[in-house]
C-alpha positions as protocol buffer text, in pm:
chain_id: "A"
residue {
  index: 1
  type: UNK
  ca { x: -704 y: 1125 z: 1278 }
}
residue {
  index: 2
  type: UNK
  ca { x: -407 y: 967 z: 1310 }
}
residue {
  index: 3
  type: UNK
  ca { x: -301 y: 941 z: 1636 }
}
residue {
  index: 4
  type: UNK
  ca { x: -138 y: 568 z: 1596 }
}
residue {
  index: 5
  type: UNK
  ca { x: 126 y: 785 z: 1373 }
}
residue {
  index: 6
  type: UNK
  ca { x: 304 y: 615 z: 1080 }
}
residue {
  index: 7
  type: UNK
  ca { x: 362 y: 290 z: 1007 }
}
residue {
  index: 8
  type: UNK
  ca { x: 711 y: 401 z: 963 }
}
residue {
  index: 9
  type: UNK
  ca { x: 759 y: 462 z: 1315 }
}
residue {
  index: 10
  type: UNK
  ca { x: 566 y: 162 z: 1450 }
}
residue {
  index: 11
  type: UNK
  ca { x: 817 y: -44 z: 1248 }
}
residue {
  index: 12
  type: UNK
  ca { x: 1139 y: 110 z: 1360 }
}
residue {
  index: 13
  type: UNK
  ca { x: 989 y: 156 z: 1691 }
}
residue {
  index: 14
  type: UNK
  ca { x: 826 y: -210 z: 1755 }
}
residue {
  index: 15
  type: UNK
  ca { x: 1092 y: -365 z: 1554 }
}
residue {
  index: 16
  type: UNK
  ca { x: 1017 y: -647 z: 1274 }
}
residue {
  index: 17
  type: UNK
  ca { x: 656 y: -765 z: 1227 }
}
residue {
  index: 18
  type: UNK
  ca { x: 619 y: -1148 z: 1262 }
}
residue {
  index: 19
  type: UNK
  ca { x: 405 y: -1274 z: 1027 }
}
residue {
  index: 20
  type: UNK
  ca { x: 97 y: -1230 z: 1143 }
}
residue {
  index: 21
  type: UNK
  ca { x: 154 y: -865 z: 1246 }
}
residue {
  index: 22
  type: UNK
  ca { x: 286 y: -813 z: 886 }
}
residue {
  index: 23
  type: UNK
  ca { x: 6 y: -989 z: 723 }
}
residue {
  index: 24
  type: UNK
  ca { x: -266 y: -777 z: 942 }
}
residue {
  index: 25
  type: UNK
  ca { x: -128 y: -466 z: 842 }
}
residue {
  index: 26
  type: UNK
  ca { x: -43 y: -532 z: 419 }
}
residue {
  index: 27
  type: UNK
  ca { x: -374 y: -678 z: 434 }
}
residue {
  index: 28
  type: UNK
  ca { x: -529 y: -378 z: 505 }
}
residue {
  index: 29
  type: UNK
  ca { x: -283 y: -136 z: 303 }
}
residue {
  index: 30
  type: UNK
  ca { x: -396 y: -363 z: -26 }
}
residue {
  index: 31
  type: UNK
  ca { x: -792 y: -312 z: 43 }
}
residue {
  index: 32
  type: UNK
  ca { x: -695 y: 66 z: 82 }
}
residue {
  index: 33
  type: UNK
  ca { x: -521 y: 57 z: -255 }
}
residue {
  index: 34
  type: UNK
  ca { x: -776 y: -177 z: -418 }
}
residue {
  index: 35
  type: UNK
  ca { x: -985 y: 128 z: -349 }
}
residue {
  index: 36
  type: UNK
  ca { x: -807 y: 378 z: -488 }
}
residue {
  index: 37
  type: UNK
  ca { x: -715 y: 167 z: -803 }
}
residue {
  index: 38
  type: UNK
  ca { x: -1075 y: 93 z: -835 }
}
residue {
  index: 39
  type: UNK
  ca { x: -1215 y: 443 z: -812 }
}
residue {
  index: 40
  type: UNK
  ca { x: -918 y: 541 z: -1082 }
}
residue {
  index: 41
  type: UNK
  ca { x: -668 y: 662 z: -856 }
}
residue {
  index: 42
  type: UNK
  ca { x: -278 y: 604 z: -859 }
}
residue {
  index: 43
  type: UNK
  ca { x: -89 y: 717 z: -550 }
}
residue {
  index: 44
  type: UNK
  ca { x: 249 y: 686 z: -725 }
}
residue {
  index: 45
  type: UNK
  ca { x: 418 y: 804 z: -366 }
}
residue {
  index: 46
  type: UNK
  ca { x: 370 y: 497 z: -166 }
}
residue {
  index: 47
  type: UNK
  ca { x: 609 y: 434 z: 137 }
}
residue {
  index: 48
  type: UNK
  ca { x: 572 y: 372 z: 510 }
}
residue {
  index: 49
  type: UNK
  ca { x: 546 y: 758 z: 592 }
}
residue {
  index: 50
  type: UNK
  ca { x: 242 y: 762 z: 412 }
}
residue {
  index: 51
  type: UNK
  ca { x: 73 y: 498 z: 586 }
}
residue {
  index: 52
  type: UNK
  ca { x: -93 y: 589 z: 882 }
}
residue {
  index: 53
  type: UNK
  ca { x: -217 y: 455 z: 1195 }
}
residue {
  index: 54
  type: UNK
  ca { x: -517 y: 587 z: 1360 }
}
residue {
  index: 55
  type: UNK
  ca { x: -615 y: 548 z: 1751 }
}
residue {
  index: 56
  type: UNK
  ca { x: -731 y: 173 z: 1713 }
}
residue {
  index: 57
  type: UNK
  ca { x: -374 y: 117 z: 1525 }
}
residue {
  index: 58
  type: UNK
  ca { x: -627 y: 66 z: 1187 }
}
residue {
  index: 59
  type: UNK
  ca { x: -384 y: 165 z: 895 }
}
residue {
  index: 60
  type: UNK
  ca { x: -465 y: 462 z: 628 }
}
residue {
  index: 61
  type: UNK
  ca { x: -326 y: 601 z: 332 }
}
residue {
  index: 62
  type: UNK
  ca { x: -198 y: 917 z: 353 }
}
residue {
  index: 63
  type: UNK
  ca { x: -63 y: 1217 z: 113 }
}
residue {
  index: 64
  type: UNK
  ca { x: -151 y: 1189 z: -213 }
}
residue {
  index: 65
  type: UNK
  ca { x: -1 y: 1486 z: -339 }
}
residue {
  index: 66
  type: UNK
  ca { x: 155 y: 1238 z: -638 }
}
residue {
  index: 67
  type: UNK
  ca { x: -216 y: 1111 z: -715 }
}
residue {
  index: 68
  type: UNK
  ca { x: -272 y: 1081 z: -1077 }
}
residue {
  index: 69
  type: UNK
  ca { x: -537 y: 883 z: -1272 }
}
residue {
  index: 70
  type: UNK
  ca { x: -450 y: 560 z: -1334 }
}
residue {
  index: 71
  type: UNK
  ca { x: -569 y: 573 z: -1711 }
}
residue {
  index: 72
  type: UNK
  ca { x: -307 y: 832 z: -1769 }
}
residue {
  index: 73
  type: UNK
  ca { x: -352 y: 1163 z: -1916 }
}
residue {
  index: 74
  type: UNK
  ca { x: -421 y: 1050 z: -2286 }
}
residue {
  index: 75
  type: UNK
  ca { x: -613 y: 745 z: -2162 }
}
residue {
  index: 76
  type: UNK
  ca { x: -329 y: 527 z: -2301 }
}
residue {
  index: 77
  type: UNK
  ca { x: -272 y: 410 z: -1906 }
}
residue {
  index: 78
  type: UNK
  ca { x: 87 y: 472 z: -1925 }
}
residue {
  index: 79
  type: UNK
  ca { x: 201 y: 788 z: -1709 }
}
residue {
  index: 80
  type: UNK
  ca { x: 558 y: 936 z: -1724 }
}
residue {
  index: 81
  type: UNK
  ca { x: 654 y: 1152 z: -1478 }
}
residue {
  index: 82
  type: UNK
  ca { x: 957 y: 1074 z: -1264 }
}
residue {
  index: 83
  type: UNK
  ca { x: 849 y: 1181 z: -893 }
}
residue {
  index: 84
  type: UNK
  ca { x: 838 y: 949 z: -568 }
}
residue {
  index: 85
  type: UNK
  ca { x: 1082 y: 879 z: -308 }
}
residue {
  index: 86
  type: UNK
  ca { x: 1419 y: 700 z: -463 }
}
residue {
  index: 87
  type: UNK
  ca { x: 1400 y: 408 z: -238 }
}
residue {
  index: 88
  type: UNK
  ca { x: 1029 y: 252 z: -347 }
}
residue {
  index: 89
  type: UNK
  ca { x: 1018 y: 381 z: -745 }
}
residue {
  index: 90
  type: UNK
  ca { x: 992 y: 96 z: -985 }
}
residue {
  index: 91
  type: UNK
  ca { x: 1286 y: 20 z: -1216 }
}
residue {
  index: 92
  type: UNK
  ca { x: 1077 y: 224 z: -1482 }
}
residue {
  index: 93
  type: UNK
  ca { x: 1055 y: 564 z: -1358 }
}
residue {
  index: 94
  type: UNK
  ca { x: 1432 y: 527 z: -1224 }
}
residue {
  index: 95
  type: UNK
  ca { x: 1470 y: 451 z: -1624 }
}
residue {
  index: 96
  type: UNK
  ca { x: 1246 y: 727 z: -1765 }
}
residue {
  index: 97
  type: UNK
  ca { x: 1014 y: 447 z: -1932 }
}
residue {
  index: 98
  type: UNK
  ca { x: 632 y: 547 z: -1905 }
}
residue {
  index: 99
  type: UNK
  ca { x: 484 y: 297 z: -1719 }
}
residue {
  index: 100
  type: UNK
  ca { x: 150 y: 146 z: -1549 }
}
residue {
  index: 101
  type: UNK
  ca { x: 59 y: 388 z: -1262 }
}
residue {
  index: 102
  type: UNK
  ca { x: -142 y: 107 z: -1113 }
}
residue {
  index: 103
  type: UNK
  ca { x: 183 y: -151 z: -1106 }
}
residue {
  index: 104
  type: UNK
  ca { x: 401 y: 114 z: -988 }
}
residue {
  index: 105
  type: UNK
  ca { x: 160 y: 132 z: -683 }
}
residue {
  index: 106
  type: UNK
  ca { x: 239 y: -237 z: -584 }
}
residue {
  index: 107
  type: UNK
  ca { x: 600 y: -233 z: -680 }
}
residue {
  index: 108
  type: UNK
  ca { x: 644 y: 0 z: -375 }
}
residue {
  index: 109
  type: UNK
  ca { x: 372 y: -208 z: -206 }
}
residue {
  index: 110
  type: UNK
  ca { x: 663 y: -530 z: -217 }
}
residue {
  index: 111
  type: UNK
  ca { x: 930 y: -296 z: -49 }
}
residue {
  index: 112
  type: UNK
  ca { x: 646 y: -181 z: 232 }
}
residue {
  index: 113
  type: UNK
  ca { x: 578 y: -556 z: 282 }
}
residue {
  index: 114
  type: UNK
  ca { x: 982 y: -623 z: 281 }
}
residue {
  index: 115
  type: UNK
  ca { x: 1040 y: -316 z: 528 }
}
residue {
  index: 116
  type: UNK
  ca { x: 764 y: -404 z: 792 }
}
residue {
  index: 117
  type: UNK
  ca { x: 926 y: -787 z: 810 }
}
residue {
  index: 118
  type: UNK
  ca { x: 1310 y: -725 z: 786 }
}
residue {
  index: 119
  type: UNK
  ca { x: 1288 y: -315 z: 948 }
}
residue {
  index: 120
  type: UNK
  ca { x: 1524 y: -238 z: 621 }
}
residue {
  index: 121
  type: UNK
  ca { x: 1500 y: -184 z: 252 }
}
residue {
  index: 122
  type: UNK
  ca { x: 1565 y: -439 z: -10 }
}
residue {
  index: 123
  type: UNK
  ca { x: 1800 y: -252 z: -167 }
}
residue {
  index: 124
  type: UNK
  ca { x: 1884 y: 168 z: -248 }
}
residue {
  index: 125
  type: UNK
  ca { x: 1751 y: 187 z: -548 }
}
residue {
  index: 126
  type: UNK
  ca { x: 1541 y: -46 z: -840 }
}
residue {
  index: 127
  type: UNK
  ca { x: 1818 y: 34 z: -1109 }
}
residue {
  index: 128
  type: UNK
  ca { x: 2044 y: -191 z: -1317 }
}
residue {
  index: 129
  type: UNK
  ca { x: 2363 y: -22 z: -1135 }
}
residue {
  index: 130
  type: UNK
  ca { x: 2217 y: -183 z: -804 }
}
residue {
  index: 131
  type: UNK
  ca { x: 2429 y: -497 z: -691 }
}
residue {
  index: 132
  type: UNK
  ca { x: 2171 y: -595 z: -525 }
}
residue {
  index: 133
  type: UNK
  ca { x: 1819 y: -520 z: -740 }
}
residue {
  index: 134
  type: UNK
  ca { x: 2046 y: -657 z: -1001 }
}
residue {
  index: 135
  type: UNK
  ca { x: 1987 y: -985 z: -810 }
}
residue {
  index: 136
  type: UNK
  ca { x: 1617 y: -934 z: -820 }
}
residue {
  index: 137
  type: UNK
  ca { x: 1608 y: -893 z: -1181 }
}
residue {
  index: 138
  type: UNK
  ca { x: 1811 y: -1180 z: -1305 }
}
residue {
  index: 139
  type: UNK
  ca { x: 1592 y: -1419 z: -1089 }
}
residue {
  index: 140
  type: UNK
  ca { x: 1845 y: -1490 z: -862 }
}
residue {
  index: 141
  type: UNK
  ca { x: 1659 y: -1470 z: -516 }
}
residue {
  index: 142
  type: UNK
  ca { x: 1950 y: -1721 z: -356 }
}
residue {
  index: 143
  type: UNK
  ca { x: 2216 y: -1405 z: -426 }
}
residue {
  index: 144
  type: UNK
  ca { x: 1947 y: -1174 z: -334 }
}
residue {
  index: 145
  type: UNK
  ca { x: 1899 y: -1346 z: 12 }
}
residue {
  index: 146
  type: UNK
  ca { x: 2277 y: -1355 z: 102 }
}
residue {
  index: 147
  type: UNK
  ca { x: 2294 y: -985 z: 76 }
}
């Protein structure tokens, strides 16, 4: 059960995680997803909604309604179906590329670790048309950060 509710709530409840708060909870979202990537599975929906909390604030993976293999469905490992939420997609799916399953996973993994220590989103979406992913992509973390 999850009676610790979602880590989405916890965040813009509690406010940012310091470090170590941030580092106690991502470390346990990886080992989660270390799982699933090792048993074949690609959640492909990742976000703070679908991280849990139960009663002893442990953190679980939740909704995998998006779940596909990771190896793809010709066993190329490329997937191509455009489905998540907007905000945590990788560039690729925004840009109808096929694309690893497994680094789409930790793509949205970055923006869950950026969320829990800022309580915001890098940016709206991973496209070339945003200002400020733009910055991201060029290698420009110093514009990045002044946004």
């Amino acid at each position: 059960m999850a009676l610790g509710g979602e880590l989405f709530d916890f965040v813009a409840i509690s406010g940012k995680f310091d470090e170590p708060m941030a580092r106690y909870y991502f470390k346990q979202f990886l080992e989660g997803l270390n799982y699933c990537h090792q048993n074949g599975v690609s959640h492909r929906d990742l976000k703070p909604e679908n991280l849990l909390l139960d009663n002893d604030f442990k953190l679980k993976i939740a909704d995998f309604g998006f779940a596909a293999p990771i190896r793809g469905k010709d066993d190329s490992g490329l997937s191509s179906t455009k489905l998540g939420t907007l905000n945590y997609m990788a560039p690729e799916i925004h840009l109808k590329q096929k694309y690893y399953a497994k680094n789409v996973d930790l793509f949205a993994a970055a923006i869950i670790l950026f969320v829990m220590v800022t309580q915001r989103s890098p940016f709206g979406t991973a496209t070339p048309t945003d200002k400020i992913y733009k910055c991201l992509a060029a290698n420009r973390a110093d514009l990045f950060w002044k946004h």
